[in-house]
Amino acid sequence: MKKLLLSTAMLAVSALPGFAQGYTPDPNAKTGGAITITYKDDVATLDPAIGYDWQNWSMIKSLFDGLMDYVPGTTELRPGLAESYEISEDGTVFTFTLRAGVKFHNGREMTAEDVKYSLDRVTTPETQSPGAGFFASIAGFDAISAGEADTLSGVEVIDPLTVKISLSRPDATFLHVMALNFASIVPKEAVDEHGTDFGKHPVGTGAFKLDEWTIGQRLVFAKNEDFWREGVPYLDALTFEVGQEPIVALLRLQQGEVDVPGDGIPPAKFQEVMGDPAQAARVVEGGQLHTGYITLNVGIEPLDQLPVREAINMAINKTRITQIINGRAVPATQPLPPSMPGYTEGYEGFSFDIEAAKAKLAEAGLADGFTTELYVMNTDPNPRIAQAIQQDLKAIGVDVEIRSLAQANVIEAGGAGAAPMIWSGGMAWIADFPDPSNFYGPILGCAGAGEGGWNWSKFCDENIDAMAIEADSMTDPSAPERLEMWSETYMKVMEQAPWVPVFNEQRYTMKSERMGGDDALYVDPVSIPVNYDYVYVTE
């Protein structure tokens, strides 16, 4: 996996305008039909500038497009709404030529003005996009984010089908950023019409369009007959049923009523499913760039004290927690997962040591412990993991009240800085693209620590931020000195202990017997749980 990712990162910079454009459609694919996907919780939003959880990520990908895209089932970049692009020799100017005739779901043709509007919108503070920091290398970002400008000076419309983006510094990840949901192109008139409700009335250029949304019950996506990629999607419709307990969803899949249980195989049923050859045959396993962690809000007492954060790190029995999910993970020692370039080999992190943890609390003047709260998503196994964390911390005198809430409520509390601690399960970080920078900016960097951001520890160290910027200013993403700098960056983060890295998890997707398409589409690294644009039904 590591060798694959390193070569992919090199390709993203070294292969110029037309790389990875080819994708051979499945010759066995059948068109037509519909599938049903289930989730326990309702969807918070379908606005690509706002949505940032594993539940709505692939939904948004099917409704919207960006200038760049990925070959289905891979992390290999290919052009999206951009037909081609050119990069200046110094790596700071990207000129994109757009595809002609691409239509939004409302029937209007997309132009370069829409690209500029969309990038301005995602970076303006009023939008409160958790992904705004991804665009920090674009010239004018500092001014627009500070409220000193209404537009990004670095994004220039040359003509209706050409847009030039100038960066304030080289950015090794920029093409990957242009493939993120946050970089999706949206029509201004639709946003103006619906305002903050645009996320409930999405209009994009994607393979599907929203046909129905009954809050608390279901969402229905219909095939976009005017989709600009020839031959896809294969399916006529997608139905997302919400309010379904994972255990019920599994039973319905076994009865042929559901095609994909979006919340995955319930941990309590995992061994039963994998022990049955007929059911195990419908499970697709894949690796993922994932870390599950506990955030420690450095802005809330007593978590603002380093010894307290170190004590919590030492008190967590990570091996026991991995057993709760049937050993589908390995204990984590640092923010980066082992298969990510920049991972620090040999670093052991904080050892599980109750007595040392108690000593750290005493050092902070808290020998008698303290009381705090742990927020957790209310889908199994997360409440059980939270209980294990609660028990571990009780052993050092820390009393933890568990706040078990719907995913959207946990995300809201984290973004607002209201949660002292959050167990990230069900929302845990899976890389948006295969580069070490993606585990820093949005969830550990200063840019992500603002209102609505995903840096729920609210950790912000300007010196570490400067190291991160220096690493990303190198034009070759796979340069050894860049990866070494990222390794040093994460080691500096661990010295401050804003997280407890808990485990790195494998991915399992179960599907109905009638589902067709390459297995890679069901563990697509950038569409979770499934790349809906390319799967099909066989009957």
XYZ file of C-alpha atoms in Angstrom:
539
model
C 0.000 0.000 0.000
C 2.774 2.420 0.890
C 4.615 1.866 -2.382
C 1.388 2.388 -4.310
C 0.656 5.655 -2.540
C 4.148 6.984 -3.044
C 3.971 6.316 -6.772
C 0.518 7.898 -6.968
C 1.747 11.052 -5.267
C 4.624 11.312 -7.748
C 2.249 10.864 -10.666
C 0.068 13.710 -9.451
C 2.868 16.179 -10.140
C 5.021 14.650 -12.820
C 2.384 13.627 -15.345
C 0.972 16.727 -16.979
C -2.276 17.759 -18.591
C -3.877 14.576 -19.818
C -2.823 11.946 -17.322
C -5.185 9.223 -16.095
C -8.012 10.288 -18.386
C -8.657 6.758 -19.577
C -11.122 4.520 -17.745
C -12.588 1.433 -19.361
C -16.232 0.937 -18.402
C -17.236 -2.508 -17.161
C -18.263 -4.552 -20.245
C -20.647 -6.570 -18.053
C -22.456 -3.524 -16.711
C -26.207 -3.373 -17.106
C -28.108 -0.117 -17.203
C -31.272 0.583 -15.258
C -32.606 -0.417 -11.892
C -32.320 1.128 -8.461
C -30.623 0.256 -5.191
C -31.357 0.911 -1.516
C -28.758 2.063 1.002
C -29.528 2.439 4.723
C -28.253 4.665 7.508
C -29.198 5.103 11.131
C -28.936 8.901 11.121
C -30.409 11.418 8.738
C -28.111 13.390 6.460
C -27.100 16.795 7.799
C -26.434 18.536 4.476
C -25.660 17.961 0.805
C -23.885 21.287 0.373
C -20.374 20.432 -0.915
C -18.904 23.448 0.885
C -20.240 22.207 4.226
C -20.693 18.419 4.176
C -17.697 16.629 5.629
C -18.576 13.249 7.058
C -18.308 9.718 5.716
C -22.092 9.476 5.377
C -22.674 12.376 2.981
C -19.249 12.420 1.264
C -20.049 9.908 -1.491
C -23.582 11.280 -1.846
C -22.160 14.715 -2.541
C -19.668 13.194 -4.988
C -22.579 11.790 -6.997
C -24.360 15.169 -7.101
C -21.420 17.458 -7.829
C -18.135 17.588 -9.731
C -14.880 19.507 -9.419
C -12.183 20.460 -11.873
C -10.312 17.289 -10.981
C -11.510 13.760 -10.224
C -10.168 10.259 -9.499
C -10.158 7.097 -11.564
C -12.968 5.048 -9.951
C -11.787 2.797 -7.148
C -8.336 4.412 -6.972
C -6.466 7.489 -5.739
C -5.215 8.203 -9.274
C -6.051 11.723 -10.400
C -7.788 12.463 -13.690
C -9.410 15.603 -15.115
C -13.014 16.251 -14.091
C -14.885 19.330 -15.257
C -11.534 20.514 -16.565
C -10.858 18.978 -19.948
C -7.164 19.794 -19.579
C -4.804 22.033 -17.626
C -1.340 23.546 -17.726
C 1.051 24.218 -14.860
C 3.698 26.932 -14.876
C 7.332 25.891 -14.470
C 7.476 27.243 -10.917
C 4.305 25.328 -9.966
C 2.325 28.412 -8.926
C -0.041 28.989 -11.861
C -2.656 26.451 -12.981
C -4.655 27.193 -16.120
C -7.718 24.986 -16.543
C -9.651 24.553 -19.784
C -13.231 23.544 -19.007
C -15.346 20.987 -20.844
C -17.862 22.624 -23.141
C -21.569 21.900 -22.817
C -21.599 20.657 -19.222
C -24.990 21.432 -17.665
C -26.086 21.944 -14.108
C -29.147 20.015 -12.954
C -31.194 23.190 -13.543
C -30.301 23.066 -17.245
C -27.861 25.968 -17.398
C -24.393 25.448 -18.873
C -21.433 25.728 -16.519
C -18.813 28.400 -17.205
C -15.575 29.686 -15.732
C -17.590 32.266 -13.759
C -19.133 29.366 -11.830
C -15.672 28.088 -10.959
C -14.642 31.454 -9.570
C -17.908 31.871 -7.656
C -17.604 28.411 -6.107
C -14.019 28.946 -4.922
C -14.904 32.376 -3.530
C -17.895 30.877 -1.731
C -16.032 28.019 -0.058
C -13.320 30.347 1.270
C -15.425 33.269 2.502
C -15.929 33.197 6.291
C -19.703 33.578 5.975
C -19.931 30.081 4.478
C -18.151 28.562 7.525
C -16.789 25.772 5.369
C -14.749 23.205 7.314
C -12.679 22.805 4.149
C -11.721 26.446 3.626
C -8.172 25.827 4.828
C -7.489 23.460 1.941
C -7.389 26.508 -0.360
C -4.896 28.502 1.712
C -2.261 28.426 -1.035
C -4.461 30.355 -3.498
C -3.394 33.997 -3.804
C -5.811 36.198 -1.899
C -6.860 33.520 0.593
C -5.605 35.452 3.611
C -7.513 38.569 2.562
C -10.819 36.811 1.936
C -10.585 34.708 5.084
C -9.886 37.854 7.128
C -12.932 39.575 5.646
C -10.759 42.129 3.846
C -11.861 40.994 0.369
C -14.962 39.479 -1.232
C -13.135 37.436 -3.809
C -9.955 35.397 -4.288
C -7.509 37.558 -6.216
C -5.735 34.423 -7.437
C -8.743 33.062 -9.351
C -9.140 34.763 -12.720
C -11.692 34.124 -15.464
C -9.882 34.283 -18.822
C -12.872 33.412 -20.986
C -16.074 31.340 -20.527
C -14.138 28.078 -20.662
C -10.787 29.070 -19.141
C -9.886 29.852 -15.553
C -6.426 30.675 -14.195
C -5.580 29.981 -10.554
C -2.450 31.599 -9.135
C -0.945 30.363 -5.883
C 0.959 32.416 -3.329
C 3.406 29.506 -2.991
C 3.923 26.108 -4.603
C 1.498 23.518 -3.236
C 2.288 19.847 -3.796
C -1.323 18.878 -3.065
C -3.177 21.437 -5.178
C -4.531 19.095 -7.854
C -5.818 16.792 -5.117
C -7.508 19.793 -3.489
C -9.273 20.501 -6.767
C -10.748 16.984 -6.579
C -12.205 17.470 -3.086
C -15.937 17.913 -2.579
C -15.176 21.379 -1.243
C -13.948 22.368 -4.721
C -17.228 21.309 -6.361
C -18.730 23.765 -8.815
C -22.147 25.166 -7.901
C -24.487 27.624 -9.678
C -24.801 30.997 -7.948
C -28.489 31.361 -8.744
C -29.352 28.142 -6.917
C -27.372 29.190 -3.840
C -29.008 32.633 -3.925
C -32.451 31.066 -4.182
C -32.087 28.722 -1.234
C -29.501 30.496 0.907
C -28.474 28.416 3.910
C -30.922 25.720 2.753
C -28.890 25.008 -0.384
C -27.698 21.849 1.349
C -31.303 20.621 1.279
C -31.794 21.718 -2.352
C -28.483 20.828 -4.022
C -27.855 21.658 -7.674
C -24.686 20.363 -9.286
C -23.392 18.732 -12.468
C -23.063 15.214 -11.052
C -24.202 11.795 -12.235
C -27.319 11.973 -10.063
C -29.651 14.746 -8.945
C -31.804 15.013 -5.837
C -35.337 13.869 -6.600
C -36.827 13.598 -3.102
C -35.827 14.267 0.481
C -38.293 13.318 3.188
C -36.571 14.374 6.392
C -36.098 11.487 8.788
C -37.192 8.894 6.205
C -35.364 8.823 2.895
C -33.504 10.599 0.125
C -33.937 9.614 -3.518
C -31.391 10.446 -6.212
C -32.416 10.183 -9.866
C -30.088 9.590 -12.805
C -28.877 12.768 -14.500
C -29.751 12.099 -18.137
C -27.516 15.011 -19.192
C -24.437 13.815 -17.322
C -21.293 14.802 -19.167
C -19.422 11.485 -18.750
C -20.606 9.101 -21.443
C -22.172 5.784 -20.425
C -22.616 6.408 -16.689
C -24.257 6.227 -14.288
C -25.704 2.759 -14.841
C -28.391 2.976 -12.172
C -31.632 4.903 -12.615
C -32.007 5.763 -8.957
C -30.496 5.553 -5.474
C -32.646 5.452 -2.356
C -31.074 6.255 0.996
C -33.315 5.120 3.838
C -32.497 6.770 7.164
C -33.548 5.872 10.677
C -32.469 2.250 10.172
C -30.642 0.545 13.022
C -27.595 -1.297 11.609
C -28.784 -4.632 12.990
C -32.143 -4.195 11.239
C -30.400 -3.118 8.025
C -28.337 -6.320 8.052
C -31.472 -8.421 8.515
C -33.147 -6.617 5.622
C -30.081 -7.183 3.438
C -30.241 -10.885 4.247
C -33.903 -10.818 3.172
C -33.099 -9.062 -0.109
C -34.673 -5.714 0.837
C -31.462 -3.673 1.118
C -28.424 -3.506 -1.174
C -25.828 -1.757 0.985
C -25.991 -1.209 4.773
C -24.307 2.189 4.900
C -23.280 1.921 8.548
C -21.452 -1.332 7.822
C -21.662 -4.726 9.456
C -22.730 -4.369 13.115
C -19.745 -5.396 15.278
C -21.945 -7.772 17.261
C -22.726 -9.643 14.026
C -19.314 -9.432 12.366
C -18.032 -12.872 13.341
C -21.383 -14.460 12.453
C -21.345 -12.863 8.992
C -17.708 -13.704 8.264
C -18.206 -17.266 9.528
C -20.954 -17.913 6.972
C -19.356 -18.508 3.524
C -22.473 -17.312 1.688
C -22.537 -13.998 3.556
C -18.763 -13.573 3.670
C -18.703 -13.820 -0.127
C -20.689 -10.568 -0.264
C -18.232 -8.690 1.956
C -15.519 -6.607 0.313
C -12.481 -5.853 2.477
C -10.057 -3.067 1.760
C -7.398 -0.986 3.412
C -8.007 2.646 4.162
C -6.029 5.668 5.280
C -7.819 5.892 8.612
C -7.155 6.888 12.196
C -9.679 6.761 15.028
C -8.863 9.180 17.842
C -10.026 11.044 20.930
C -9.820 14.828 20.684
C -8.782 16.773 23.778
C -10.035 20.355 23.633
C -7.055 22.501 24.636
C -9.373 25.456 25.236
C -11.307 23.798 28.069
C -9.923 23.339 31.567
C -8.157 21.204 32.686
C -7.418 19.851 29.189
C -5.511 23.059 28.555
C -2.683 21.569 30.642
C -0.201 19.348 28.788
C 0.322 16.914 31.718
C -3.438 16.262 31.793
C -3.486 15.454 28.077
C -0.442 13.219 28.505
C -2.168 11.432 31.404
C -5.231 10.690 29.274
C -2.999 9.334 26.501
C -1.309 6.996 28.990
C -4.597 5.796 30.494
C -6.241 4.454 27.320
C -5.999 0.701 26.724
C -5.975 0.711 22.931
C -5.611 -3.051 22.586
C -8.830 -3.601 24.524
C -10.659 -1.093 22.338
C -9.597 -2.881 19.144
C -11.088 -6.078 20.590
C -14.470 -4.334 20.810
C -14.475 -4.156 17.003
C -13.393 -7.792 16.638
C -9.765 -6.994 15.938
C -10.540 -5.118 12.722
C -7.872 -2.539 13.569
C -4.382 -2.097 14.988
C -3.499 0.277 17.846
C -2.372 3.703 16.627
C 0.661 5.595 17.905
C 0.385 8.835 15.913
C -2.084 10.764 13.722
C -0.893 9.235 10.422
C -1.902 5.652 9.564
C 0.973 3.219 8.850
C 0.380 3.125 5.072
C 0.548 6.906 4.657
C 3.786 8.458 3.371
C 5.392 10.412 6.196
C 4.444 7.877 8.881
C 7.183 7.695 11.529
C 8.417 4.126 11.704
C 9.476 2.935 15.154
C 7.642 5.652 17.072
C 5.825 3.969 19.966
C 3.814 6.913 21.231
C 2.388 6.937 24.754
C 2.531 3.579 26.520
C -0.466 2.278 28.458
C 0.674 3.041 32.008
C -1.874 3.772 34.756
C 0.667 4.737 37.410
C 2.507 7.121 35.080
C -0.854 8.659 34.128
C -1.697 9.250 37.793
C 1.685 10.883 38.296
C 1.000 13.252 35.384
C -2.319 14.282 36.950
C -0.547 14.916 40.247
C 1.985 17.046 38.366
C -0.949 19.147 37.142
C -2.287 19.500 40.666
C -5.131 17.071 39.996
C -4.138 14.037 42.049
C -7.794 13.584 42.995
C -8.871 13.643 39.339
C -11.567 15.745 37.705
C -14.887 15.500 35.849
C -15.333 15.965 32.104
C -17.522 14.983 29.136
C -16.958 12.662 26.178
C -19.096 13.162 23.077
C -19.740 10.118 20.889
C -21.828 9.177 17.858
C -24.756 6.992 18.972
C -24.230 4.144 16.500
C -22.727 0.837 17.675
C -19.895 0.182 18.482
C -19.144 3.792 19.369
C -21.129 3.955 22.650
C -19.382 0.750 23.781
C -15.987 2.214 22.894
C -16.925 5.340 24.834
C -17.742 3.173 27.835
C -14.312 1.525 27.581
C -12.687 4.972 27.495
C -14.816 5.969 30.488
C -13.621 2.922 32.432
C -9.983 3.538 31.520
C -10.114 7.129 32.730
C -11.983 6.159 35.898
C -8.895 4.131 36.819
C -6.868 7.371 37.107
C -9.614 9.310 38.886
C -11.202 11.043 35.905
C -15.003 10.844 35.905
C -16.397 10.983 32.361
C -19.996 11.741 31.436
C -20.815 10.237 28.033
C -22.879 12.370 25.632
C -24.183 9.889 23.020
C -25.705 11.880 20.142
C -26.516 11.727 16.450
C -23.529 12.272 14.188
C -24.603 15.777 13.135
C -24.925 16.890 16.769
C -21.454 15.611 17.663
C -19.970 17.382 14.641
C -21.775 20.590 15.587
C -20.475 20.454 19.172
C -16.955 19.760 17.947
C -17.000 22.612 15.463
C -18.315 25.017 18.087
C -15.600 24.032 20.554
C -18.226 22.953 23.096
C -17.040 19.357 23.543
C -14.188 18.701 26.003
C -13.498 15.291 24.466
C -14.821 13.531 21.349
C -14.424 9.912 20.322
C -14.216 10.203 16.544
C -15.739 6.800 15.708
C -18.233 6.981 12.843
C -16.591 10.290 11.923
C -12.956 9.199 12.293
C -10.524 10.614 9.825
C -10.171 8.862 6.493
C -7.815 10.667 4.138
C -9.422 12.817 1.461
C -6.348 12.165 -0.654
C -3.150 10.121 -0.163
C -0.865 12.781 1.239
C 0.308 13.395 4.827
C -0.850 17.005 4.707
C -4.476 15.853 4.723
C -4.209 14.643 8.314
C -2.931 18.025 9.445
C -4.639 21.089 7.941
C -8.319 20.320 8.579
C -8.026 18.437 11.885
C -4.836 19.644 13.608
C -3.896 22.923 11.898
C -4.874 26.440 12.876
C -7.134 26.788 9.822
C -9.350 23.958 11.051
C -9.600 25.291 14.601
C -12.092 28.037 13.786
C -15.864 27.982 14.183
C -17.327 24.996 12.355
C -13.927 23.453 11.648
C -12.996 19.799 12.156
C -10.063 20.546 14.440
C -12.125 19.633 17.494
C -9.151 19.814 19.852
C -8.931 23.518 18.877
C -5.178 22.984 18.860
C -3.248 25.721 17.043
C 0.540 25.988 17.099
C 1.815 28.609 14.653
C 5.326 27.150 14.628
C 4.020 23.715 13.639
C 1.746 25.381 11.075
C 4.821 27.018 9.558
C 6.525 23.612 9.268
C 3.453 22.245 7.500
C 3.380 25.134 5.047
C 7.078 24.688 4.299
C 6.530 20.984 3.606
C 3.661 21.667 1.223
C 5.593 24.393 -0.584
C 7.798 21.732 -2.135
C 6.608 20.920 -5.641
C 7.416 17.195 -5.533
C 4.950 15.555 -3.117
C 7.068 12.389 -2.816
C 10.402 14.125 -2.168
C 12.136 12.382 0.777
C 12.901 15.702 2.460
C 9.203 16.651 2.287
C 8.073 13.368 3.833
C 10.719 13.706 6.531
C 9.436 17.185 7.319
C 5.917 15.838 7.646
C 7.189 13.129 9.967
C 8.801 15.798 12.149
C 5.585 17.836 12.062
C 3.509 15.002 13.483
C 6.111 14.247 16.114
C 5.848 17.899 17.220
C 2.075 17.477 17.381
C 2.414 14.388 19.568
C 4.644 16.348 21.965
C 1.609 18.580 22.602
C -0.820 15.611 22.836
C -4.013 17.256 21.494
C -5.267 13.775 20.552
C -5.236 10.233 21.742
C -4.619 8.252 18.501
C -6.489 4.989 19.224
C -6.555 2.689 16.200
C -6.187 2.315 12.427
C -9.136 0.390 11.034
C -9.686 -1.830 7.993
C -12.767 -1.266 5.838
C -15.550 -3.766 5.168
C -18.507 -3.200 2.838
C -21.335 -5.705 2.517
C -23.552 -5.779 -0.554
C -26.554 -7.694 -1.829
C -26.175 -10.602 -4.248
C -27.497 -8.572 -7.153
C -24.900 -5.808 -6.908
C -22.363 -5.687 -9.738
C -19.136 -3.836 -10.380
C -15.483 -4.220 -9.462
C -14.804 -4.842 -5.773
C -12.654 -1.701 -5.703
C -15.805 0.384 -6.182
C -17.133 -0.897 -2.856
C -14.047 0.172 -0.941
C -13.349 3.231 -3.087
C -10.765 5.307 -1.205
C -12.532 8.587 -1.955
C -16.187 7.479 -2.052
C -17.418 5.893 1.175
C -19.041 3.433 1.357
C -19.540 3.011 -2.414
C -18.800 4.788 -5.707
C -22.436 4.952 -6.795
C -21.672 6.321 -10.263
C -20.117 3.061 -11.480
C -21.884 0.205 -9.689
C -24.908 -1.573 -11.169
C -27.421 -4.332 -10.542
C -27.315 -7.662 -12.339
C -31.047 -8.308 -12.302
